[in-house]
Amino acid sequence: MTNLLFLCSRNRLRSPTAERVFADWPGVETASAGLAPDADEPATSELIEWADIIFVMERAHRARLQTRFRKSLKSARVVCLDIPDDYAFMQPELVALLKKKVGPFLR
């Protein structure tokens, strides 16, 4: 089983969409969180340590992740998807973009 963690700023649109899209994929467990102080589901050291692959939506998220959770990032691979905050929750264009960018890591 591969644990996938999706991170964005406030865990309201992009990362919860990704969590839902990949939740039914075989061989994976999914979670999502946000890196901003007002995130609906804030990122924690436990979540970071749980993850095998961490997908961040923007480069700024990668920098924030590495600054705040450096000690917890021991073995997880961090992948930046370069998906801007331009989409609504479960917007079809966002779902298609996520499948295109994340899919190759799950094969």
PDB file of N, CA and C in Angstrom:
ATOM      1  N   MET A   1       0.854  -1.180   0.000  1.00  0.00           N
ATOM      2  CA  MET A   1       0.000   0.000   0.000  1.00  0.00           C
ATOM      3  C   MET A   1       0.899   1.243   0.000  1.00  0.00           C
ATOM      4  N   THR A   2       0.583   2.190  -0.865  1.00  0.00           N
ATOM      5  CA  THR A   2       1.330   3.441  -0.942  1.00  0.00           C
ATOM      6  C   THR A   2       0.463   4.556  -0.361  1.00  0.00           C
ATOM      7  N   ASN A   3       1.023   5.313   0.570  1.00  0.00           N
ATOM      8  CA  ASN A   3       0.301   6.414   1.203  1.00  0.00           C
ATOM      9  C   ASN A   3       0.593   7.719   0.472  1.00  0.00           C
ATOM     10  N   LEU A   4      -0.474   8.335  -0.053  1.00  0.00           N
ATOM     11  CA  LEU A   4      -0.365   9.582  -0.794  1.00  0.00           C
ATOM     12  C   LEU A   4      -0.935  10.725   0.029  1.00  0.00           C
ATOM     13  N   LEU A   5      -0.165  11.783   0.177  1.00  0.00           N
ATOM     14  CA  LEU A   5      -0.629  12.975   0.873  1.00  0.00           C
ATOM     15  C   LEU A   5      -0.630  14.135  -0.108  1.00  0.00           C
ATOM     16  N   PHE A   6      -1.771  14.813  -0.208  1.00  0.00           N
ATOM     17  CA  PHE A   6      -1.913  15.965  -1.084  1.00  0.00           C
ATOM     18  C   PHE A   6      -1.988  17.225  -0.233  1.00  0.00           C
ATOM     19  N   LEU A   7      -1.134  18.198  -0.552  1.00  0.00           N
ATOM     20  CA  LEU A   7      -1.075  19.432   0.229  1.00  0.00           C
ATOM     21  C   LEU A   7      -1.322  20.649  -0.657  1.00  0.00           C
ATOM     22  N   CYS A   8      -2.120  21.577  -0.134  1.00  0.00           N
ATOM     23  CA  CYS A   8      -2.258  22.898  -0.734  1.00  0.00           C
ATOM     24  C   CYS A   8      -2.257  23.893   0.426  1.00  0.00           C
ATOM     25  N   SER A   9      -2.791  25.054   0.214  1.00  0.00           N
ATOM     26  CA  SER A   9      -2.730  26.068   1.277  1.00  0.00           C
ATOM     27  C   SER A   9      -3.741  25.805   2.388  1.00  0.00           C
ATOM     28  N   ARG A  10      -5.041  25.837   2.033  1.00  0.00           N
ATOM     29  CA  ARG A  10      -6.059  25.780   3.079  1.00  0.00           C
ATOM     30  C   ARG A  10      -6.887  24.493   3.077  1.00  0.00           C
ATOM     31  N   ASN A  11      -6.529  23.546   2.212  1.00  0.00           N
ATOM     32  CA  ASN A  11      -7.223  22.253   2.159  1.00  0.00           C
ATOM     33  C   ASN A  11      -8.720  22.424   1.926  1.00  0.00           C
ATOM     34  N   ARG A  12      -9.045  23.252   0.963  1.00  0.00           N
ATOM     35  CA  ARG A  12     -10.468  23.473   0.657  1.00  0.00           C
ATOM     36  C   ARG A  12     -10.839  23.083  -0.767  1.00  0.00           C
ATOM     37  N   LEU A  13      -9.897  23.181  -1.721  1.00  0.00           N
ATOM     38  CA  LEU A  13     -10.245  22.940  -3.121  1.00  0.00           C
ATOM     39  C   LEU A  13      -9.352  21.895  -3.783  1.00  0.00           C
ATOM     40  N   ARG A  14      -8.083  22.224  -3.992  1.00  0.00           N
ATOM     41  CA  ARG A  14      -7.210  21.344  -4.767  1.00  0.00           C
ATOM     42  C   ARG A  14      -6.866  20.035  -4.055  1.00  0.00           C
ATOM     43  N   SER A  15      -6.344  20.111  -2.848  1.00  0.00           N
ATOM     44  CA  SER A  15      -5.918  18.861  -2.197  1.00  0.00           C
ATOM     45  C   SER A  15      -7.095  17.954  -1.816  1.00  0.00           C
ATOM     46  N   PRO A  16      -8.235  18.487  -1.352  1.00  0.00           N
ATOM     47  CA  PRO A  16      -9.358  17.570  -1.097  1.00  0.00           C
ATOM     48  C   PRO A  16      -9.890  16.928  -2.392  1.00  0.00           C
ATOM     49  N   THR A  17      -9.809  17.667  -3.503  1.00  0.00           N
ATOM     50  CA  THR A  17     -10.206  17.090  -4.792  1.00  0.00           C
ATOM     51  C   THR A  17      -9.285  15.924  -5.123  1.00  0.00           C
ATOM     52  N   ALA A  18      -7.978  16.136  -4.978  1.00  0.00           N
ATOM     53  CA  ALA A  18      -7.015  15.072  -5.273  1.00  0.00           C
ATOM     54  C   ALA A  18      -7.235  13.866  -4.367  1.00  0.00           C
ATOM     55  N   GLU A  19      -7.473  14.123  -3.097  1.00  0.00           N
ATOM     56  CA  GLU A  19      -7.715  13.027  -2.163  1.00  0.00           C
ATOM     57  C   GLU A  19      -8.903  12.182  -2.629  1.00  0.00           C
ATOM     58  N   ARG A  20      -9.954  12.833  -3.031  1.00  0.00           N
ATOM     59  CA  ARG A  20     -11.152  12.108  -3.467  1.00  0.00           C
ATOM     60  C   ARG A  20     -10.923  11.383  -4.791  1.00  0.00           C
ATOM     61  N   VAL A  21     -10.250  12.042  -5.735  1.00  0.00           N
ATOM     62  CA  VAL A  21     -10.021  11.444  -7.054  1.00  0.00           C
ATOM     63  C   VAL A  21      -9.238  10.136  -6.942  1.00  0.00           C
ATOM     64  N   PHE A  22      -8.226  10.118  -6.078  1.00  0.00           N
ATOM     65  CA  PHE A  22      -7.353   8.946  -6.004  1.00  0.00           C
ATOM     66  C   PHE A  22      -7.711   7.974  -4.879  1.00  0.00           C
ATOM     67  N   ALA A  23      -8.741   8.264  -4.126  1.00  0.00           N
ATOM     68  CA  ALA A  23      -9.133   7.415  -2.991  1.00  0.00           C
ATOM     69  C   ALA A  23      -9.484   5.989  -3.408  1.00  0.00           C
ATOM     70  N   ASP A  24     -10.017   5.814  -4.601  1.00  0.00           N
ATOM     71  CA  ASP A  24     -10.443   4.484  -5.049  1.00  0.00           C
ATOM     72  C   ASP A  24      -9.414   3.773  -5.913  1.00  0.00           C
ATOM     73  N   TRP A  25      -8.255   4.389  -6.118  1.00  0.00           N
ATOM     74  CA  TRP A  25      -7.224   3.736  -6.927  1.00  0.00           C
ATOM     75  C   TRP A  25      -6.679   2.545  -6.164  1.00  0.00           C
ATOM     76  N   PRO A  26      -6.420   1.451  -6.870  1.00  0.00           N
ATOM     77  CA  PRO A  26      -5.896   0.261  -6.184  1.00  0.00           C
ATOM     78  C   PRO A  26      -4.493   0.493  -5.636  1.00  0.00           C
ATOM     79  N   GLY A  27      -4.269  -0.022  -4.448  1.00  0.00           N
ATOM     80  CA  GLY A  27      -2.940   0.007  -3.866  1.00  0.00           C
ATOM     81  C   GLY A  27      -2.516   1.311  -3.214  1.00  0.00           C
ATOM     82  N   VAL A  28      -3.464   2.238  -3.050  1.00  0.00           N
ATOM     83  CA  VAL A  28      -3.101   3.510  -2.422  1.00  0.00           C
ATOM     84  C   VAL A  28      -4.078   3.885  -1.314  1.00  0.00           C
ATOM     85  N   GLU A  29      -3.566   4.593  -0.344  1.00  0.00           N
ATOM     86  CA  GLU A  29      -4.371   5.271   0.683  1.00  0.00           C
ATOM     87  C   GLU A  29      -4.121   6.752   0.476  1.00  0.00           C
ATOM     88  N   THR A  30      -5.139   7.583   0.655  1.00  0.00           N
ATOM     89  CA  THR A  30      -4.986   9.016   0.410  1.00  0.00           C
ATOM     90  C   THR A  30      -5.372   9.840   1.630  1.00  0.00           C
ATOM     91  N   ALA A  31      -4.751  11.011   1.719  1.00  0.00           N
ATOM     92  CA  ALA A  31      -5.105  12.004   2.724  1.00  0.00           C
ATOM     93  C   ALA A  31      -4.781  13.367   2.121  1.00  0.00           C
ATOM     94  N   SER A  32      -5.352  14.412   2.714  1.00  0.00           N
ATOM     95  CA  SER A  32      -5.030  15.765   2.265  1.00  0.00           C
ATOM     96  C   SER A  32      -4.993  16.683   3.470  1.00  0.00           C
ATOM     97  N   ALA A  33      -4.262  17.781   3.305  1.00  0.00           N
ATOM     98  CA  ALA A  33      -4.125  18.752   4.382  1.00  0.00           C
ATOM     99  C   ALA A  33      -3.685  20.081   3.774  1.00  0.00           C
ATOM    100  N   GLY A  34      -3.683  21.098   4.630  1.00  0.00           N
ATOM    101  CA  GLY A  34      -3.253  22.420   4.197  1.00  0.00           C
ATOM    102  C   GLY A  34      -2.082  22.908   5.022  1.00  0.00           C
ATOM    103  N   LEU A  35      -1.311  23.794   4.424  1.00  0.00           N
ATOM    104  CA  LEU A  35      -0.120  24.314   5.083  1.00  0.00           C
ATOM    105  C   LEU A  35      -0.333  25.697   5.696  1.00  0.00           C
ATOM    106  N   ALA A  36      -1.471  26.320   5.442  1.00  0.00           N
ATOM    107  CA  ALA A  36      -1.763  27.634   6.019  1.00  0.00           C
ATOM    108  C   ALA A  36      -2.308  27.473   7.438  1.00  0.00           C
ATOM    109  N   PRO A  37      -2.115  28.476   8.281  1.00  0.00           N
ATOM    110  CA  PRO A  37      -2.617  28.397   9.662  1.00  0.00           C
ATOM    111  C   PRO A  37      -4.134  28.194   9.750  1.00  0.00           C
ATOM    112  N   ASP A  38      -4.868  28.681   8.738  1.00  0.00           N
ATOM    113  CA  ASP A  38      -6.333  28.565   8.771  1.00  0.00           C
ATOM    114  C   ASP A  38      -6.854  27.405   7.917  1.00  0.00           C
ATOM    115  N   ALA A  39      -6.007  26.415   7.664  1.00  0.00           N
ATOM    116  CA  ALA A  39      -6.417  25.267   6.847  1.00  0.00           C
ATOM    117  C   ALA A  39      -7.556  24.504   7.522  1.00  0.00           C
ATOM    118  N   ASP A  40      -8.475  23.999   6.704  1.00  0.00           N
ATOM    119  CA  ASP A  40      -9.578  23.195   7.239  1.00  0.00           C
ATOM    120  C   ASP A  40      -9.040  21.944   7.936  1.00  0.00           C
ATOM    121  N   GLU A  41      -8.039  21.316   7.346  1.00  0.00           N
ATOM    122  CA  GLU A  41      -7.349  20.153   7.928  1.00  0.00           C
ATOM    123  C   GLU A  41      -5.861  20.481   7.883  1.00  0.00           C
ATOM    124  N   PRO A  42      -5.295  20.964   8.989  1.00  0.00           N
ATOM    125  CA  PRO A  42      -3.892  21.385   8.974  1.00  0.00           C
ATOM    126  C   PRO A  42      -2.925  20.200   8.859  1.00  0.00           C
ATOM    127  N   ALA A  43      -1.835  20.422   8.148  1.00  0.00           N
ATOM    128  CA  ALA A  43      -0.782  19.411   8.045  1.00  0.00           C
ATOM    129  C   ALA A  43      -0.155  19.193   9.421  1.00  0.00           C
ATOM    130  N   THR A  44       0.174  17.934   9.710  1.00  0.00           N
ATOM    131  CA  THR A  44       0.803  17.587  10.986  1.00  0.00           C
ATOM    132  C   THR A  44       2.037  16.730  10.711  1.00  0.00           C
ATOM    133  N   SER A  45       2.906  16.659  11.697  1.00  0.00           N
ATOM    134  CA  SER A  45       4.089  15.796  11.580  1.00  0.00           C
ATOM    135  C   SER A  45       3.680  14.351  11.349  1.00  0.00           C
ATOM    136  N   GLU A  46       2.619  13.922  12.005  1.00  0.00           N
ATOM    137  CA  GLU A  46       2.148  12.544  11.859  1.00  0.00           C
ATOM    138  C   GLU A  46       1.740  12.245  10.411  1.00  0.00           C
ATOM    139  N   LEU A  47       1.027  13.174   9.791  1.00  0.00           N
ATOM    140  CA  LEU A  47       0.625  12.987   8.396  1.00  0.00           C
ATOM    141  C   LEU A  47       1.840  12.936   7.478  1.00  0.00           C
ATOM    142  N   ILE A  48       2.779  13.834   7.707  1.00  0.00           N
ATOM    143  CA  ILE A  48       3.987  13.897   6.875  1.00  0.00           C
ATOM    144  C   ILE A  48       4.756  12.578   6.994  1.00  0.00           C
ATOM    145  N   GLU A  49       4.879  12.069   8.211  1.00  0.00           N
ATOM    146  CA  GLU A  49       5.611  10.823   8.430  1.00  0.00           C
ATOM    147  C   GLU A  49       4.867   9.614   7.858  1.00  0.00           C
ATOM    148  N   TRP A  50       3.546   9.683   7.802  1.00  0.00           N
ATOM    149  CA  TRP A  50       2.714   8.610   7.249  1.00  0.00           C
ATOM    150  C   TRP A  50       2.894   8.470   5.736  1.00  0.00           C
ATOM    151  N   ALA A  51       3.147   9.571   5.064  1.00  0.00           N
ATOM    152  CA  ALA A  51       3.138   9.608   3.596  1.00  0.00           C
ATOM    153  C   ALA A  51       4.371   8.980   2.968  1.00  0.00           C
ATOM    154  N   ASP A  52       4.135   8.238   1.878  1.00  0.00           N
ATOM    155  CA  ASP A  52       5.222   7.747   1.033  1.00  0.00           C
ATOM    156  C   ASP A  52       5.542   8.763  -0.062  1.00  0.00           C
ATOM    157  N   ILE A  53       4.478   9.370  -0.611  1.00  0.00           N
ATOM    158  CA  ILE A  53       4.640  10.425  -1.616  1.00  0.00           C
ATOM    159  C   ILE A  53       3.778  11.605  -1.184  1.00  0.00           C
ATOM    160  N   ILE A  54       4.380  12.783  -1.178  1.00  0.00           N
ATOM    161  CA  ILE A  54       3.662  14.017  -0.854  1.00  0.00           C
ATOM    162  C   ILE A  54       3.583  14.854  -2.123  1.00  0.00           C
ATOM    163  N   PHE A  55       2.362  15.143  -2.532  1.00  0.00           N
ATOM    164  CA  PHE A  55       2.137  15.981  -3.704  1.00  0.00           C
ATOM    165  C   PHE A  55       1.754  17.378  -3.228  1.00  0.00           C
ATOM    166  N   VAL A  56       2.562  18.363  -3.583  1.00  0.00           N
ATOM    167  CA  VAL A  56       2.238  19.755  -3.278  1.00  0.00           C
ATOM    168  C   VAL A  56       1.754  20.409  -4.564  1.00  0.00           C
ATOM    169  N   MET A  57       0.871  21.385  -4.425  1.00  0.00           N
ATOM    170  CA  MET A  57       0.289  22.008  -5.609  1.00  0.00           C
ATOM    171  C   MET A  57       1.178  23.095  -6.213  1.00  0.00           C
ATOM    172  N   GLU A  58       1.988  23.768  -5.380  1.00  0.00           N
ATOM    173  CA  GLU A  58       2.814  24.871  -5.855  1.00  0.00           C
ATOM    174  C   GLU A  58       4.207  24.791  -5.231  1.00  0.00           C
ATOM    175  N   ARG A  59       5.166  25.464  -5.860  1.00  0.00           N
ATOM    176  CA  ARG A  59       6.537  25.494  -5.320  1.00  0.00           C
ATOM    177  C   ARG A  59       6.579  26.118  -3.934  1.00  0.00           C
ATOM    178  N   ALA A  60       5.740  27.111  -3.699  1.00  0.00           N
ATOM    179  CA  ALA A  60       5.704  27.746  -2.375  1.00  0.00           C
ATOM    180  C   ALA A  60       5.297  26.740  -1.302  1.00  0.00           C
ATOM    181  N   HIS A  61       4.445  25.792  -1.659  1.00  0.00           N
ATOM    182  CA  HIS A  61       4.039  24.750  -0.703  1.00  0.00           C
ATOM    183  C   HIS A  61       5.225  23.851  -0.372  1.00  0.00           C
ATOM    184  N   ARG A  62       6.039  23.530  -1.365  1.00  0.00           N
ATOM    185  CA  ARG A  62       7.217  22.702  -1.115  1.00  0.00           C
ATOM    186  C   ARG A  62       8.160  23.410  -0.140  1.00  0.00           C
ATOM    187  N   ALA A  63       8.372  24.694  -0.358  1.00  0.00           N
ATOM    188  CA  ALA A  63       9.264  25.461   0.522  1.00  0.00           C
ATOM    189  C   ALA A  63       8.703  25.509   1.944  1.00  0.00           C
ATOM    190  N   ARG A  64       7.405  25.755   2.072  1.00  0.00           N
ATOM    191  CA  ARG A  64       6.762  25.803   3.392  1.00  0.00           C
ATOM    192  C   ARG A  64       6.834  24.441   4.083  1.00  0.00           C
ATOM    193  N   LEU A  65       6.610  23.386   3.323  1.00  0.00           N
ATOM    194  CA  LEU A  65       6.683  22.023   3.849  1.00  0.00           C
ATOM    195  C   LEU A  65       8.086  21.737   4.380  1.00  0.00           C
ATOM    196  N   GLN A  66       9.096  22.067   3.610  1.00  0.00           N
ATOM    197  CA  GLN A  66      10.469  21.784   4.017  1.00  0.00           C
ATOM    198  C   GLN A  66      10.890  22.624   5.213  1.00  0.00           C
ATOM    199  N   THR A  67      10.377  23.833   5.311  1.00  0.00           N
ATOM    200  CA  THR A  67      10.713  24.688   6.451  1.00  0.00           C
ATOM    201  C   THR A  67      10.048  24.186   7.730  1.00  0.00           C
ATOM    202  N   ARG A  68       8.757  23.877   7.651  1.00  0.00           N
ATOM    203  CA  ARG A  68       8.007  23.503   8.852  1.00  0.00           C
ATOM    204  C   ARG A  68       8.185  22.056   9.281  1.00  0.00           C
ATOM    205  N   PHE A  69       8.426  21.168   8.342  1.00  0.00           N
ATOM    206  CA  PHE A  69       8.413  19.738   8.662  1.00  0.00           C
ATOM    207  C   PHE A  69       9.704  19.024   8.260  1.00  0.00           C
ATOM    208  N   ARG A  70      10.800  19.722   8.246  1.00  0.00           N
ATOM    209  CA  ARG A  70      12.082  19.147   7.821  1.00  0.00           C
ATOM    210  C   ARG A  70      12.386  17.820   8.530  1.00  0.00           C
ATOM    211  N   LYS A  71      12.176  17.769   9.839  1.00  0.00           N
ATOM    212  CA  LYS A  71      12.499  16.561  10.615  1.00  0.00           C
ATOM    213  C   LYS A  71      11.571  15.391  10.289  1.00  0.00           C
ATOM    214  N   SER A  72      10.375  15.681   9.825  1.00  0.00           N
ATOM    215  CA  SER A  72       9.401  14.622   9.520  1.00  0.00           C
ATOM    216  C   SER A  72       9.510  14.110   8.088  1.00  0.00           C
ATOM    217  N   LEU A  73      10.273  14.788   7.262  1.00  0.00           N
ATOM    218  CA  LEU A  73      10.364  14.457   5.838  1.00  0.00           C
ATOM    219  C   LEU A  73      11.460  13.445   5.527  1.00  0.00           C
ATOM    220  N   LYS A  74      11.653  12.498   6.372  1.00  0.00           N
ATOM    221  CA  LYS A  74      12.787  11.591   6.236  1.00  0.00           C
ATOM    222  C   LYS A  74      12.792  10.800   4.936  1.00  0.00           C
ATOM    223  N   SER A  75      11.711  10.108   4.625  1.00  0.00           N
ATOM    224  CA  SER A  75      11.751   9.214   3.468  1.00  0.00           C
ATOM    225  C   SER A  75      10.710   9.525   2.394  1.00  0.00           C
ATOM    226  N   ALA A  76       9.816  10.435   2.638  1.00  0.00           N
ATOM    227  CA  ALA A  76       8.771  10.720   1.653  1.00  0.00           C
ATOM    228  C   ALA A  76       9.346  11.439   0.437  1.00  0.00           C
ATOM    229  N   ARG A  77       8.852  11.048  -0.708  1.00  0.00           N
ATOM    230  CA  ARG A  77       9.191  11.769  -1.941  1.00  0.00           C
ATOM    231  C   ARG A  77       8.235  12.948  -2.052  1.00  0.00           C
ATOM    232  N   VAL A  78       8.753  14.124  -2.381  1.00  0.00           N
ATOM    233  CA  VAL A  78       7.923  15.317  -2.524  1.00  0.00           C
ATOM    234  C   VAL A  78       7.882  15.700  -3.999  1.00  0.00           C
ATOM    235  N   VAL A  79       6.658  15.802  -4.527  1.00  0.00           N
ATOM    236  CA  VAL A  79       6.451  16.113  -5.939  1.00  0.00           C
ATOM    237  C   VAL A  79       5.613  17.384  -6.042  1.00  0.00           C
ATOM    238  N   CYS A  80       6.123  18.364  -6.792  1.00  0.00           N
ATOM    239  CA  CYS A  80       5.359  19.591  -7.031  1.00  0.00           C
ATOM    240  C   CYS A  80       4.570  19.431  -8.324  1.00  0.00           C
ATOM    241  N   LEU A  81       3.257  19.608  -8.242  1.00  0.00           N
ATOM    242  CA  LEU A  81       2.380  19.428  -9.392  1.00  0.00           C
ATOM    243  C   LEU A  81       2.224  20.703 -10.226  1.00  0.00           C
ATOM    244  N   ASP A  82       2.611  21.845  -9.695  1.00  0.00           N
ATOM    245  CA  ASP A  82       2.462  23.134 -10.401  1.00  0.00           C
ATOM    246  C   ASP A  82       1.021  23.352 -10.863  1.00  0.00           C
ATOM    247  N   ILE A  83       0.093  23.225  -9.926  1.00  0.00           N
ATOM    248  CA  ILE A  83      -1.325  23.470 -10.218  1.00  0.00           C
ATOM    249  C   ILE A  83      -1.742  24.725  -9.449  1.00  0.00           C
ATOM    250  N   PRO A  84      -2.055  25.814 -10.169  1.00  0.00           N
ATOM    251  CA  PRO A  84      -2.421  27.066  -9.497  1.00  0.00           C
ATOM    252  C   PRO A  84      -3.785  26.978  -8.824  1.00  0.00           C
ATOM    253  N   ASP A  85      -4.037  27.919  -7.943  1.00  0.00           N
ATOM    254  CA  ASP A  85      -5.290  27.969  -7.188  1.00  0.00           C
ATOM    255  C   ASP A  85      -6.379  28.633  -8.028  1.00  0.00           C
ATOM    256  N   ASP A  86      -6.699  28.015  -9.160  1.00  0.00           N
ATOM    257  CA  ASP A  86      -7.646  28.579 -10.121  1.00  0.00           C
ATOM    258  C   ASP A  86      -8.877  27.699 -10.320  1.00  0.00           C
ATOM    259  N   TYR A  87      -9.069  26.712  -9.462  1.00  0.00           N
ATOM    260  CA  TYR A  87     -10.112  25.721  -9.698  1.00  0.00           C
ATOM    261  C   TYR A  87     -11.038  25.576  -8.498  1.00  0.00           C
ATOM    262  N   ALA A  88     -12.259  25.148  -8.781  1.00  0.00           N
ATOM    263  CA  ALA A  88     -13.230  24.852  -7.741  1.00  0.00           C
ATOM    264  C   ALA A  88     -13.078  23.381  -7.331  1.00  0.00           C
ATOM    265  N   PHE A  89     -13.646  23.048  -6.187  1.00  0.00           N
ATOM    266  CA  PHE A  89     -13.629  21.671  -5.704  1.00  0.00           C
ATOM    267  C   PHE A  89     -14.287  20.756  -6.728  1.00  0.00           C
ATOM    268  N   MET A  90     -13.576  19.676  -7.120  1.00  0.00           N
ATOM    269  CA  MET A  90     -14.046  18.651  -8.068  1.00  0.00           C
ATOM    270  C   MET A  90     -14.365  19.224  -9.460  1.00  0.00           C
ATOM    271  N   GLN A  91     -13.824  20.392  -9.790  1.00  0.00           N
ATOM    272  CA  GLN A  91     -14.006  20.950 -11.135  1.00  0.00           C
ATOM    273  C   GLN A  91     -13.410  19.962 -12.149  1.00  0.00           C
ATOM    274  N   PRO A  92     -14.144  19.634 -13.210  1.00  0.00           N
ATOM    275  CA  PRO A  92     -13.668  18.623 -14.161  1.00  0.00           C
ATOM    276  C   PRO A  92     -12.266  18.904 -14.722  1.00  0.00           C
ATOM    277  N   GLU A  93     -11.941  20.157 -14.960  1.00  0.00           N
ATOM    278  CA  GLU A  93     -10.607  20.493 -15.479  1.00  0.00           C
ATOM    279  C   GLU A  93      -9.526  20.175 -14.449  1.00  0.00           C
ATOM    280  N   LEU A  94      -9.829  20.403 -13.179  1.00  0.00           N
ATOM    281  CA  LEU A  94      -8.879  20.081 -12.106  1.00  0.00           C
ATOM    282  C   LEU A  94      -8.711  18.566 -11.987  1.00  0.00           C
ATOM    283  N   VAL A  95      -9.804  17.840 -12.047  1.00  0.00           N
ATOM    284  CA  VAL A  95      -9.751  16.379 -11.965  1.00  0.00           C
ATOM    285  C   VAL A  95      -8.894  15.826 -13.102  1.00  0.00           C
ATOM    286  N   ALA A  96      -9.099  16.324 -14.326  1.00  0.00           N
ATOM    287  CA  ALA A  96      -8.323  15.855 -15.480  1.00  0.00           C
ATOM    288  C   ALA A  96      -6.840  16.184 -15.315  1.00  0.00           C
ATOM    289  N   LEU A  97      -6.531  17.372 -14.827  1.00  0.00           N
ATOM    290  CA  LEU A  97      -5.146  17.785 -14.613  1.00  0.00           C
ATOM    291  C   LEU A  97      -4.470  16.925 -13.547  1.00  0.00           C
ATOM    292  N   LEU A  98      -5.181  16.651 -12.476  1.00  0.00           N
ATOM    293  CA  LEU A  98      -4.634  15.796 -11.419  1.00  0.00           C
ATOM    294  C   LEU A  98      -4.341  14.393 -11.946  1.00  0.00           C
ATOM    295  N   LYS A  99      -5.274  13.825 -12.695  1.00  0.00           N
ATOM    296  CA  LYS A  99      -5.060  12.478 -13.242  1.00  0.00           C
ATOM    297  C   LYS A  99      -3.849  12.459 -14.169  1.00  0.00           C
ATOM    298  N   LYS A 100      -3.697  13.511 -14.963  1.00  0.00           N
ATOM    299  CA  LYS A 100      -2.569  13.597 -15.895  1.00  0.00           C
ATOM    300  C   LYS A 100      -1.237  13.705 -15.152  1.00  0.00           C
ATOM    301  N   LYS A 101      -1.203  14.500 -14.084  1.00  0.00           N
ATOM    302  CA  LYS A 101       0.058  14.763 -13.394  1.00  0.00           C
ATOM    303  C   LYS A 101       0.397  13.729 -12.313  1.00  0.00           C
ATOM    304  N   VAL A 102      -0.597  13.193 -11.646  1.00  0.00           N
ATOM    305  CA  VAL A 102      -0.351  12.238 -10.561  1.00  0.00           C
ATOM    306  C   VAL A 102      -0.324  10.804 -11.087  1.00  0.00           C
ATOM    307  N   GLY A 103      -1.160  10.513 -12.068  1.00  0.00           N
ATOM    308  CA  GLY A 103      -1.279   9.161 -12.610  1.00  0.00           C
ATOM    309  C   GLY A 103       0.034   8.448 -12.890  1.00  0.00           C
ATOM    310  N   PRO A 104       1.001   9.105 -13.540  1.00  0.00           N
ATOM    311  CA  PRO A 104       2.272   8.426 -13.837  1.00  0.00           C
ATOM    312  C   PRO A 104       3.033   7.953 -12.591  1.00  0.00           C
ATOM    313  N   PHE A 105       2.817   8.571 -11.453  1.00  0.00           N
ATOM    314  CA  PHE A 105       3.493   8.158 -10.209  1.00  0.00           C
ATOM    315  C   PHE A 105       2.828   6.923  -9.590  1.00  0.00           C
ATOM    316  N   LEU A 106       1.648   6.548 -10.100  1.00  0.00           N
ATOM    317  CA  LEU A 106       0.896   5.454  -9.494  1.00  0.00           C
ATOM    318  C   LEU A 106       0.927   4.187 -10.344  1.00  0.00           C
ATOM    319  N   ARG A 107       1.670   4.200 -11.422  1.00  0.00           N
ATOM    320  CA  ARG A 107       1.710   3.027 -12.315  1.00  0.00           C
ATOM    321  C   ARG A 107       2.842   2.111 -11.946  1.00  0.00           C
TER     322      ARG A 107
END
